[in-house]
């Protein structure tokens, strides 16, 4: 049997001792812990220690760790600054993508959740509503709009994950590609002309090309 999303369940009230908490307080503590030590460090016991209480008391407010992860992910979606659509649909969507990249830089674990544990809660709904408002006049189907938003999220999250790769591993991969190309068995690879490092951030243009292709 499928369980209801946590936002459809009334928030439980704390009674007796220890002191009453709230979902918001517990969520913020879990986010601090994840920012500091990674998502794997987020357990009921560790979050309880973060706020100075016992693990058992947290179950007054959340039923499972998955509930807590859902609350964390949606809380982070509240960090978007969603203004009124400007009329430049492509520019507005690129701005959403650039904000997402900065959010993932502040909370690296969130990029992983976006790929493996997508969540739709109250704050995520506001982001979706904003994107649909931006695209309200685009002559494409609703399904295409949602697919474009999903692809935007996936691409930005993947780029954020890649940015976390240690530079020595990337350098090692480049050396191996150069070694293979020099062997002469992969002529197309050997013929590649790798561009010089860009002087400006190429990511906005990458997003523009992606979204233009999906929504034109």
PDB file of C-alpha atoms in Angstrom:
ATOM      1  CA  UNK A   1       0.000   0.000   0.000  1.00  0.00           C
ATOM      2  CA  UNK A   2       1.341   3.417  -0.994  1.00  0.00           C
ATOM      3  CA  UNK A   3       1.798   5.909   1.808  1.00  0.00           C
ATOM      4  CA  UNK A   4       0.538   9.461   1.584  1.00  0.00           C
ATOM      5  CA  UNK A   5       3.079  12.215   0.978  1.00  0.00           C
ATOM      6  CA  UNK A   6       4.103  13.697   4.295  1.00  0.00           C
ATOM      7  CA  UNK A   7       2.495  17.038   3.391  1.00  0.00           C
ATOM      8  CA  UNK A   8      -0.903  15.298   3.246  1.00  0.00           C
ATOM      9  CA  UNK A   9      -0.463  14.049   6.791  1.00  0.00           C
ATOM     10  CA  UNK A  10      -1.203  16.443   9.661  1.00  0.00           C
ATOM     11  CA  UNK A  11       1.877  17.508  11.558  1.00  0.00           C
ATOM     12  CA  UNK A  12       1.980  15.688  14.869  1.00  0.00           C
ATOM     13  CA  UNK A  13       2.212  17.731  18.014  1.00  0.00           C
ATOM     14  CA  UNK A  14       4.764  17.012  20.675  1.00  0.00           C
ATOM     15  CA  UNK A  15       3.425  16.282  24.119  1.00  0.00           C
ATOM     16  CA  UNK A  16       5.171  15.963  27.441  1.00  0.00           C
ATOM     17  CA  UNK A  17       8.940  15.784  27.547  1.00  0.00           C
ATOM     18  CA  UNK A  18      11.262  16.390  25.808  1.00  0.00           C
ATOM     19  CA  UNK A  19      10.393  19.905  24.680  1.00  0.00           C
ATOM     20  CA  UNK A  20       8.111  20.257  21.667  1.00  0.00           C
ATOM     21  CA  UNK A  21       9.798  20.401  18.276  1.00  0.00           C
ATOM     22  CA  UNK A  22       8.518  20.995  14.754  1.00  0.00           C
ATOM     23  CA  UNK A  23       9.035  19.483  11.330  1.00  0.00           C
ATOM     24  CA  UNK A  24      10.781  22.682  10.248  1.00  0.00           C
ATOM     25  CA  UNK A  25      13.280  22.574  13.118  1.00  0.00           C
ATOM     26  CA  UNK A  26      14.061  18.918  12.497  1.00  0.00           C
ATOM     27  CA  UNK A  27      14.386  19.497   8.750  1.00  0.00           C
ATOM     28  CA  UNK A  28      16.797  22.392   9.186  1.00  0.00           C
ATOM     29  CA  UNK A  29      18.918  20.338  11.577  1.00  0.00           C
ATOM     30  CA  UNK A  30      19.062  17.483   9.066  1.00  0.00           C
ATOM     31  CA  UNK A  31      20.130  19.890   6.321  1.00  0.00           C
ATOM     32  CA  UNK A  32      22.936  21.275   8.463  1.00  0.00           C
ATOM     33  CA  UNK A  33      24.117  17.743   9.113  1.00  0.00           C
ATOM     34  CA  UNK A  34      23.970  16.789   5.423  1.00  0.00           C
ATOM     35  CA  UNK A  35      25.812  19.959   4.381  1.00  0.00           C
ATOM     36  CA  UNK A  36      28.536  19.200   6.891  1.00  0.00           C
ATOM     37  CA  UNK A  37      28.902  15.443   6.567  1.00  0.00           C
ATOM     38  CA  UNK A  38      26.892  14.233   3.552  1.00  0.00           C
ATOM     39  CA  UNK A  39      23.493  12.616   3.203  1.00  0.00           C
ATOM     40  CA  UNK A  40      24.667   9.253   4.549  1.00  0.00           C
ATOM     41  CA  UNK A  41      25.249  10.948   7.906  1.00  0.00           C
ATOM     42  CA  UNK A  42      21.565  11.830   8.195  1.00  0.00           C
ATOM     43  CA  UNK A  43      19.983   9.337  10.574  1.00  0.00           C
ATOM     44  CA  UNK A  44      17.327   9.788  13.212  1.00  0.00           C
ATOM     45  CA  UNK A  45      19.978   9.396  15.881  1.00  0.00           C
ATOM     46  CA  UNK A  46      22.362  11.951  14.381  1.00  0.00           C
ATOM     47  CA  UNK A  47      19.631  14.482  13.677  1.00  0.00           C
ATOM     48  CA  UNK A  48      18.332  14.100  17.227  1.00  0.00           C
ATOM     49  CA  UNK A  49      21.845  14.747  18.527  1.00  0.00           C
ATOM     50  CA  UNK A  50      22.038  17.859  16.329  1.00  0.00           C
ATOM     51  CA  UNK A  51      19.064  19.384  18.151  1.00  0.00           C
ATOM     52  CA  UNK A  52      19.872  17.912  21.550  1.00  0.00           C
ATOM     53  CA  UNK A  53      17.136  15.342  21.956  1.00  0.00           C
ATOM     54  CA  UNK A  54      16.625  11.600  21.732  1.00  0.00           C
ATOM     55  CA  UNK A  55      16.049   9.761  18.464  1.00  0.00           C
ATOM     56  CA  UNK A  56      12.739   8.368  19.685  1.00  0.00           C
ATOM     57  CA  UNK A  57      11.290  11.849  20.044  1.00  0.00           C
ATOM     58  CA  UNK A  58      11.724  12.543  16.311  1.00  0.00           C
ATOM     59  CA  UNK A  59       9.142   9.898  15.474  1.00  0.00           C
ATOM     60  CA  UNK A  60       6.528  12.201  16.916  1.00  0.00           C
ATOM     61  CA  UNK A  61       7.073  14.392  13.841  1.00  0.00           C
ATOM     62  CA  UNK A  62       8.280  12.108  11.019  1.00  0.00           C
ATOM     63  CA  UNK A  63       7.478   8.429  10.549  1.00  0.00           C
ATOM     64  CA  UNK A  64      10.616   7.382   8.623  1.00  0.00           C
ATOM     65  CA  UNK A  65      13.978   8.600   7.406  1.00  0.00           C
ATOM     66  CA  UNK A  66      12.467   8.803   3.905  1.00  0.00           C
ATOM     67  CA  UNK A  67       9.954  11.321   5.238  1.00  0.00           C
ATOM     68  CA  UNK A  68      12.840  13.361   6.583  1.00  0.00           C
ATOM     69  CA  UNK A  69      14.687  13.194   3.247  1.00  0.00           C
ATOM     70  CA  UNK A  70      11.520  14.391   1.472  1.00  0.00           C
ATOM     71  CA  UNK A  71      11.234  17.329   3.860  1.00  0.00           C
ATOM     72  CA  UNK A  72      14.888  18.222   3.347  1.00  0.00           C
ATOM     73  CA  UNK A  73      14.677  18.148  -0.440  1.00  0.00           C
ATOM     74  CA  UNK A  74      11.563  20.289  -0.552  1.00  0.00           C
ATOM     75  CA  UNK A  75      12.968  22.743   1.983  1.00  0.00           C
ATOM     76  CA  UNK A  76      15.930  23.319  -0.327  1.00  0.00           C
ATOM     77  CA  UNK A  77      13.523  24.079  -3.203  1.00  0.00           C
ATOM     78  CA  UNK A  78      12.456  27.067  -1.140  1.00  0.00           C
ATOM     79  CA  UNK A  79      15.832  28.684  -1.899  1.00  0.00           C
ATOM     80  CA  UNK A  80      14.842  29.546  -5.476  1.00  0.00           C
ATOM     81  CA  UNK A  81      14.087  33.226  -6.055  1.00  0.00           C
ATOM     82  CA  UNK A  82      11.100  33.113  -8.358  1.00  0.00           C
ATOM     83  CA  UNK A  83      10.183  36.471  -9.830  1.00  0.00           C
ATOM     84  CA  UNK A  84       7.477  37.433 -12.290  1.00  0.00           C
ATOM     85  CA  UNK A  85       8.104  35.996 -15.789  1.00  0.00           C
ATOM     86  CA  UNK A  86       9.886  38.597 -17.923  1.00  0.00           C
ATOM     87  CA  UNK A  87       8.478  37.529 -21.280  1.00  0.00           C
ATOM     88  CA  UNK A  88      11.844  36.015 -22.267  1.00  0.00           C
ATOM     89  CA  UNK A  89      10.936  32.374 -21.680  1.00  0.00           C
ATOM     90  CA  UNK A  90      14.368  31.051 -22.568  1.00  0.00           C
ATOM     91  CA  UNK A  91      16.217  33.530 -20.384  1.00  0.00           C
ATOM     92  CA  UNK A  92      13.866  32.839 -17.481  1.00  0.00           C
ATOM     93  CA  UNK A  93      14.396  29.069 -17.718  1.00  0.00           C
ATOM     94  CA  UNK A  94      18.166  29.459 -17.972  1.00  0.00           C
ATOM     95  CA  UNK A  95      17.982  31.550 -14.801  1.00  0.00           C
ATOM     96  CA  UNK A  96      16.158  28.694 -13.046  1.00  0.00           C
ATOM     97  CA  UNK A  97      18.926  26.342 -14.145  1.00  0.00           C
ATOM     98  CA  UNK A  98      21.682  28.663 -12.946  1.00  0.00           C
ATOM     99  CA  UNK A  99      19.975  29.055  -9.583  1.00  0.00           C
ATOM    100  CA  UNK A 100      19.753  25.271  -9.353  1.00  0.00           C
ATOM    101  CA  UNK A 101      23.497  24.957  -9.942  1.00  0.00           C
ATOM    102  CA  UNK A 102      24.214  27.403  -7.113  1.00  0.00           C
ATOM    103  CA  UNK A 103      21.823  25.505  -4.822  1.00  0.00           C
ATOM    104  CA  UNK A 104      23.618  22.242  -5.612  1.00  0.00           C
ATOM    105  CA  UNK A 105      26.947  23.904  -4.875  1.00  0.00           C
ATOM    106  CA  UNK A 106      25.675  24.977  -1.456  1.00  0.00           C
ATOM    107  CA  UNK A 107      24.083  21.590  -0.791  1.00  0.00           C
ATOM    108  CA  UNK A 108      26.027  18.976  -2.829  1.00  0.00           C
ATOM    109  CA  UNK A 109      23.839  16.105  -1.611  1.00  0.00           C
ATOM    110  CA  UNK A 110      20.802  17.734  -3.241  1.00  0.00           C
ATOM    111  CA  UNK A 111      22.123  17.011  -6.729  1.00  0.00           C
ATOM    112  CA  UNK A 112      22.231  13.315  -5.889  1.00  0.00           C
ATOM    113  CA  UNK A 113      18.663  13.416  -4.566  1.00  0.00           C
ATOM    114  CA  UNK A 114      17.435  15.158  -7.710  1.00  0.00           C
ATOM    115  CA  UNK A 115      18.656  12.186  -9.747  1.00  0.00           C
ATOM    116  CA  UNK A 116      17.779   9.327  -7.411  1.00  0.00           C
ATOM    117  CA  UNK A 117      14.990  10.582  -5.134  1.00  0.00           C
ATOM    118  CA  UNK A 118      12.845  13.241  -6.858  1.00  0.00           C
ATOM    119  CA  UNK A 119      10.440  14.937  -4.485  1.00  0.00           C
ATOM    120  CA  UNK A 120       7.378  17.108  -5.091  1.00  0.00           C
ATOM    121  CA  UNK A 121       6.331  19.084  -2.047  1.00  0.00           C
ATOM    122  CA  UNK A 122       4.983  22.612  -1.466  1.00  0.00           C
ATOM    123  CA  UNK A 123       8.187  24.443  -2.441  1.00  0.00           C
ATOM    124  CA  UNK A 124       8.782  22.234  -5.474  1.00  0.00           C
ATOM    125  CA  UNK A 125       5.214  22.960  -6.579  1.00  0.00           C
ATOM    126  CA  UNK A 126       6.040  26.679  -6.544  1.00  0.00           C
ATOM    127  CA  UNK A 127       9.033  26.058  -8.821  1.00  0.00           C
ATOM    128  CA  UNK A 128       6.913  23.989 -11.219  1.00  0.00           C
ATOM    129  CA  UNK A 129       4.204  26.671 -11.212  1.00  0.00           C
ATOM    130  CA  UNK A 130       6.818  29.306 -12.050  1.00  0.00           C
ATOM    131  CA  UNK A 131       8.174  27.265 -14.940  1.00  0.00           C
ATOM    132  CA  UNK A 132       4.677  26.681 -16.318  1.00  0.00           C
ATOM    133  CA  UNK A 133       3.950  30.409 -16.032  1.00  0.00           C
ATOM    134  CA  UNK A 134       7.133  31.168 -17.955  1.00  0.00           C
ATOM    135  CA  UNK A 135       6.054  28.710 -20.658  1.00  0.00           C
ATOM    136  CA  UNK A 136       2.368  29.632 -20.667  1.00  0.00           C
ATOM    137  CA  UNK A 137       2.493  31.092 -24.192  1.00  0.00           C
ATOM    138  CA  UNK A 138       4.848  28.555 -25.737  1.00  0.00           C
ATOM    139  CA  UNK A 139       3.060  26.607 -28.520  1.00  0.00           C
ATOM    140  CA  UNK A 140       4.111  23.190 -27.227  1.00  0.00           C
ATOM    141  CA  UNK A 141       2.208  20.504 -25.347  1.00  0.00           C
ATOM    142  CA  UNK A 142       2.015  20.349 -21.578  1.00  0.00           C
ATOM    143  CA  UNK A 143       3.894  17.054 -21.625  1.00  0.00           C
ATOM    144  CA  UNK A 144       6.757  18.675 -23.539  1.00  0.00           C
ATOM    145  CA  UNK A 145       6.930  21.472 -20.974  1.00  0.00           C
ATOM    146  CA  UNK A 146       7.193  19.010 -18.100  1.00  0.00           C
ATOM    147  CA  UNK A 147       9.770  16.908 -19.945  1.00  0.00           C
ATOM    148  CA  UNK A 148      11.863  20.016 -20.613  1.00  0.00           C
ATOM    149  CA  UNK A 149      11.768  20.931 -16.915  1.00  0.00           C
ATOM    150  CA  UNK A 150      12.718  17.386 -15.920  1.00  0.00           C
ATOM    151  CA  UNK A 151      15.622  17.424 -18.381  1.00  0.00           C
ATOM    152  CA  UNK A 152      16.761  20.813 -17.090  1.00  0.00           C
ATOM    153  CA  UNK A 153      16.847  19.441 -13.541  1.00  0.00           C
ATOM    154  CA  UNK A 154      18.664  16.277 -14.605  1.00  0.00           C
ATOM    155  CA  UNK A 155      21.312  18.095 -16.633  1.00  0.00           C
ATOM    156  CA  UNK A 156      22.043  20.675 -13.950  1.00  0.00           C
ATOM    157  CA  UNK A 157      22.240  17.987 -11.263  1.00  0.00           C
ATOM    158  CA  UNK A 158      24.583  15.887 -13.414  1.00  0.00           C
ATOM    159  CA  UNK A 159      26.846  18.875 -14.062  1.00  0.00           C
ATOM    160  CA  UNK A 160      26.899  19.633 -10.336  1.00  0.00           C
ATOM    161  CA  UNK A 161      27.863  16.030  -9.598  1.00  0.00           C
ATOM    162  CA  UNK A 162      30.637  16.218 -12.199  1.00  0.00           C
ATOM    163  CA  UNK A 163      31.965  19.438 -10.675  1.00  0.00           C
ATOM    164  CA  UNK A 164      32.598  17.519  -7.473  1.00  0.00           C
ATOM    165  CA  UNK A 165      34.911  15.050  -9.234  1.00  0.00           C
ATOM    166  CA  UNK A 166      38.480  15.358  -7.951  1.00  0.00           C
ATOM    167  CA  UNK A 167      40.678  17.225 -10.430  1.00  0.00           C
ATOM    168  CA  UNK A 168      43.356  14.524 -10.304  1.00  0.00           C
ATOM    169  CA  UNK A 169      40.845  11.921 -11.542  1.00  0.00           C
ATOM    170  CA  UNK A 170      39.827  14.174 -14.425  1.00  0.00           C
ATOM    171  CA  UNK A 171      43.475  14.753 -15.301  1.00  0.00           C
ATOM    172  CA  UNK A 172      44.081  10.997 -15.239  1.00  0.00           C
ATOM    173  CA  UNK A 173      41.142  10.431 -17.582  1.00  0.00           C
ATOM    174  CA  UNK A 174      42.509  13.016 -20.032  1.00  0.00           C
ATOM    175  CA  UNK A 175      45.921  11.353 -20.022  1.00  0.00           C
ATOM    176  CA  UNK A 176      44.348   7.963 -20.757  1.00  0.00           C
ATOM    177  CA  UNK A 177      42.327   9.360 -23.671  1.00  0.00           C
ATOM    178  CA  UNK A 178      45.498  10.918 -25.082  1.00  0.00           C
ATOM    179  CA  UNK A 179      47.296   7.572 -24.716  1.00  0.00           C
ATOM    180  CA  UNK A 180      44.533   5.670 -26.519  1.00  0.00           C
ATOM    181  CA  UNK A 181      44.367   8.266 -29.306  1.00  0.00           C
ATOM    182  CA  UNK A 182      48.128   8.022 -29.835  1.00  0.00           C
ATOM    183  CA  UNK A 183      47.877   4.255 -30.432  1.00  0.00           C
ATOM    184  CA  UNK A 184      46.124   4.952 -33.749  1.00  0.00           C
ATOM    185  CA  UNK A 185      43.311   2.429 -33.332  1.00  0.00           C
ATOM    186  CA  UNK A 186      40.598   5.063 -32.878  1.00  0.00           C
ATOM    187  CA  UNK A 187      41.001   7.544 -35.750  1.00  0.00           C
ATOM    188  CA  UNK A 188      37.878   9.566 -34.954  1.00  0.00           C
ATOM    189  CA  UNK A 189      39.008  10.039 -31.378  1.00  0.00           C
ATOM    190  CA  UNK A 190      42.511  10.974 -32.530  1.00  0.00           C
ATOM    191  CA  UNK A 191      41.095  13.544 -34.970  1.00  0.00           C
ATOM    192  CA  UNK A 192      39.208  15.416 -32.272  1.00  0.00           C
ATOM    193  CA  UNK A 193      40.319  18.999 -31.761  1.00  0.00           C
ATOM    194  CA  UNK A 194      39.694  19.784 -28.128  1.00  0.00           C
ATOM    195  CA  UNK A 195      38.812  23.464 -27.649  1.00  0.00           C
ATOM    196  CA  UNK A 196      40.807  25.759 -25.427  1.00  0.00           C
ATOM    197  CA  UNK A 197      39.376  26.366 -21.965  1.00  0.00           C
ATOM    198  CA  UNK A 198      36.586  28.955 -22.273  1.00  0.00           C
ATOM    199  CA  UNK A 199      37.153  32.448 -20.950  1.00  0.00           C
ATOM    200  CA  UNK A 200      33.492  32.723 -19.913  1.00  0.00           C
ATOM    201  CA  UNK A 201      31.126  30.294 -18.216  1.00  0.00           C
ATOM    202  CA  UNK A 202      29.764  28.084 -21.038  1.00  0.00           C
ATOM    203  CA  UNK A 203      26.923  26.681 -18.946  1.00  0.00           C
ATOM    204  CA  UNK A 204      24.252  29.320 -19.744  1.00  0.00           C
ATOM    205  CA  UNK A 205      24.717  28.746 -23.472  1.00  0.00           C
ATOM    206  CA  UNK A 206      24.563  24.977 -22.970  1.00  0.00           C
ATOM    207  CA  UNK A 207      21.230  25.382 -21.194  1.00  0.00           C
ATOM    208  CA  UNK A 208      19.935  27.694 -23.912  1.00  0.00           C
ATOM    209  CA  UNK A 209      20.740  25.129 -26.603  1.00  0.00           C
ATOM    210  CA  UNK A 210      19.166  22.301 -24.629  1.00  0.00           C
ATOM    211  CA  UNK A 211      15.955  24.159 -23.871  1.00  0.00           C
ATOM    212  CA  UNK A 212      15.673  25.618 -27.355  1.00  0.00           C
ATOM    213  CA  UNK A 213      15.856  22.138 -28.823  1.00  0.00           C
ATOM    214  CA  UNK A 214      13.222  20.776 -26.458  1.00  0.00           C
ATOM    215  CA  UNK A 215      10.746  23.646 -26.639  1.00  0.00           C
ATOM    216  CA  UNK A 216      11.011  25.060 -30.146  1.00  0.00           C
TER     217      UNK A 216
END
